[in-house]
């Protein structure tokens, strides 16, 4: 992904890579240099982030409901990941271990 982003990024863009690709990634440094791009690589979640997010949900400062576009039981996890490949279909799918299939 970073390689394609470097090619598509406009002049002076800042690219922040926050995910881990399943395999090798590469880009052409000369393209990034000529475009004067800024590349940053970050850890995408920390335990502190999770704590702050849970506190915001608990305190009512953040409504998670609009983000949850589906719910599945443990038996449907494979299908949920397949569905998440289509961003037009889902954003976040809640895995409910007590939910029965098809409900």
GROMACS .gro file of C-alpha atoms in nm:
model
  103
    1UNK     CA    1   0.000   0.000   0.000
    2UNK     CA    2   0.269   0.263   0.078
    3UNK     CA    3   0.411   0.220  -0.274
    4UNK     CA    4   0.080   0.299  -0.439
    5UNK     CA    5   0.018   0.588  -0.198
    6UNK     CA    6   0.356   0.739  -0.278
    7UNK     CA    7   0.272   0.732  -0.648
    8UNK     CA    8  -0.076   0.882  -0.598
    9UNK     CA    9   0.008   1.139  -0.330
   10UNK     CA   10   0.016   1.507  -0.427
   11UNK     CA   11   0.324   1.725  -0.383
   12UNK     CA   12   0.418   1.794  -0.018
   13UNK     CA   13   0.166   1.540   0.120
   14UNK     CA   14   0.207   1.372   0.456
   15UNK     CA   15   0.143   0.995   0.455
   16UNK     CA   16   0.080   0.819   0.785
   17UNK     CA   17   0.100   0.441   0.769
   18UNK     CA   18  -0.097   0.298   1.059
   19UNK     CA   19  -0.161  -0.059   0.953
   20UNK     CA   20   0.043  -0.371   0.905
   21UNK     CA   21   0.041  -0.516   0.556
   22UNK     CA   22   0.021  -0.894   0.513
   23UNK     CA   23   0.352  -0.922   0.329
   24UNK     CA   24   0.628  -0.705   0.194
   25UNK     CA   25   0.574  -0.348   0.084
   26UNK     CA   26   0.798  -0.124  -0.120
   27UNK     CA   27   0.807   0.218  -0.278
   28UNK     CA   28   1.043   0.415  -0.502
   29UNK     CA   29   1.229   0.660  -0.276
   30UNK     CA   30   1.307   0.897  -0.565
   31UNK     CA   31   0.932   0.955  -0.620
   32UNK     CA   32   0.884   1.043  -0.252
   33UNK     CA   33   1.190   1.268  -0.258
   34UNK     CA   34   1.086   1.455  -0.573
   35UNK     CA   35   0.736   1.508  -0.430
   36UNK     CA   36   0.885   1.613  -0.093
   37UNK     CA   37   0.657   1.370   0.088
   38UNK     CA   38   0.655   1.319   0.462
   39UNK     CA   39   0.626   0.952   0.562
   40UNK     CA   40   0.532   0.853   0.916
   41UNK     CA   41   0.481   0.506   1.058
   42UNK     CA   42   0.280   0.479   1.380
   43UNK     CA   43   0.151   0.221   1.624
   44UNK     CA   44  -0.219   0.232   1.557
   45UNK     CA   45  -0.359   0.143   1.901
   46UNK     CA   46  -0.213   0.145   2.249
   47UNK     CA   47  -0.362   0.022   2.577
   48UNK     CA   48  -0.411   0.387   2.677
   49UNK     CA   49  -0.614   0.448   2.358
   50UNK     CA   50  -0.844   0.157   2.441
   51UNK     CA   51  -0.892   0.283   2.796
   52UNK     CA   52  -0.977   0.634   2.680
   53UNK     CA   53  -1.219   0.504   2.416
   54UNK     CA   54  -1.398   0.277   2.662
   55UNK     CA   55  -1.426   0.560   2.915
   56UNK     CA   56  -1.575   0.790   2.648
   57UNK     CA   57  -1.835   0.526   2.559
   58UNK     CA   58  -1.913   0.457   2.925
   59UNK     CA   59  -1.951   0.827   3.007
   60UNK     CA   60  -2.174   0.894   2.706
   61UNK     CA   61  -1.922   1.125   2.538
   62UNK     CA   62  -1.910   0.897   2.234
   63UNK     CA   63  -2.195   0.706   2.070
   64UNK     CA   64  -2.059   0.386   1.917
   65UNK     CA   65  -2.390   0.277   1.766
   66UNK     CA   66  -2.349   0.455   1.427
   67UNK     CA   67  -2.018   0.273   1.376
   68UNK     CA   68  -2.155  -0.076   1.438
   69UNK     CA   69  -2.303  -0.187   1.108
   70UNK     CA   70  -2.351  -0.552   1.197
   71UNK     CA   71  -2.341  -0.815   1.469
   72UNK     CA   72  -2.242  -1.180   1.446
   73UNK     CA   73  -2.192  -1.479   1.672
   74UNK     CA   74  -1.868  -1.674   1.698
   75UNK     CA   75  -1.979  -1.915   1.427
   76UNK     CA   76  -2.012  -1.626   1.178
   77UNK     CA   77  -1.674  -1.457   1.226
   78UNK     CA   78  -1.531  -1.583   0.895
   79UNK     CA   79  -1.827  -1.441   0.706
   80UNK     CA   80  -1.796  -1.113   0.897
   81UNK     CA   81  -1.435  -1.065   0.786
   82UNK     CA   82  -1.534  -1.138   0.428
   83UNK     CA   83  -1.815  -0.879   0.454
   84UNK     CA   84  -1.573  -0.618   0.594
   85UNK     CA   85  -1.379  -0.633   0.267
   86UNK     CA   86  -1.660  -0.425   0.114
   87UNK     CA   87  -1.650  -0.078   0.276
   88UNK     CA   88  -1.990   0.002   0.126
   89UNK     CA   89  -2.145  -0.285   0.325
   90UNK     CA   90  -1.985  -0.255   0.671
   91UNK     CA   91  -1.768  -0.035   0.892
   92UNK     CA   92  -1.753  -0.234   1.217
   93UNK     CA   93  -1.905  -0.569   1.299
   94UNK     CA   94  -1.959  -0.654   1.664
   95UNK     CA   95  -1.871  -1.011   1.761
   96UNK     CA   96  -2.118  -1.126   2.025
   97UNK     CA   97  -2.009  -1.464   2.166
   98UNK     CA   98  -2.359  -1.530   2.303
   99UNK     CA   99  -2.539  -1.461   1.977
  100UNK     CA  100  -2.676  -1.760   1.788
  101UNK     CA  101  -2.628  -1.786   1.408
  102UNK     CA  102  -2.888  -1.614   1.193
  103UNK     CA  103  -3.021  -1.386   1.468
   0.00000   0.00000   0.00000
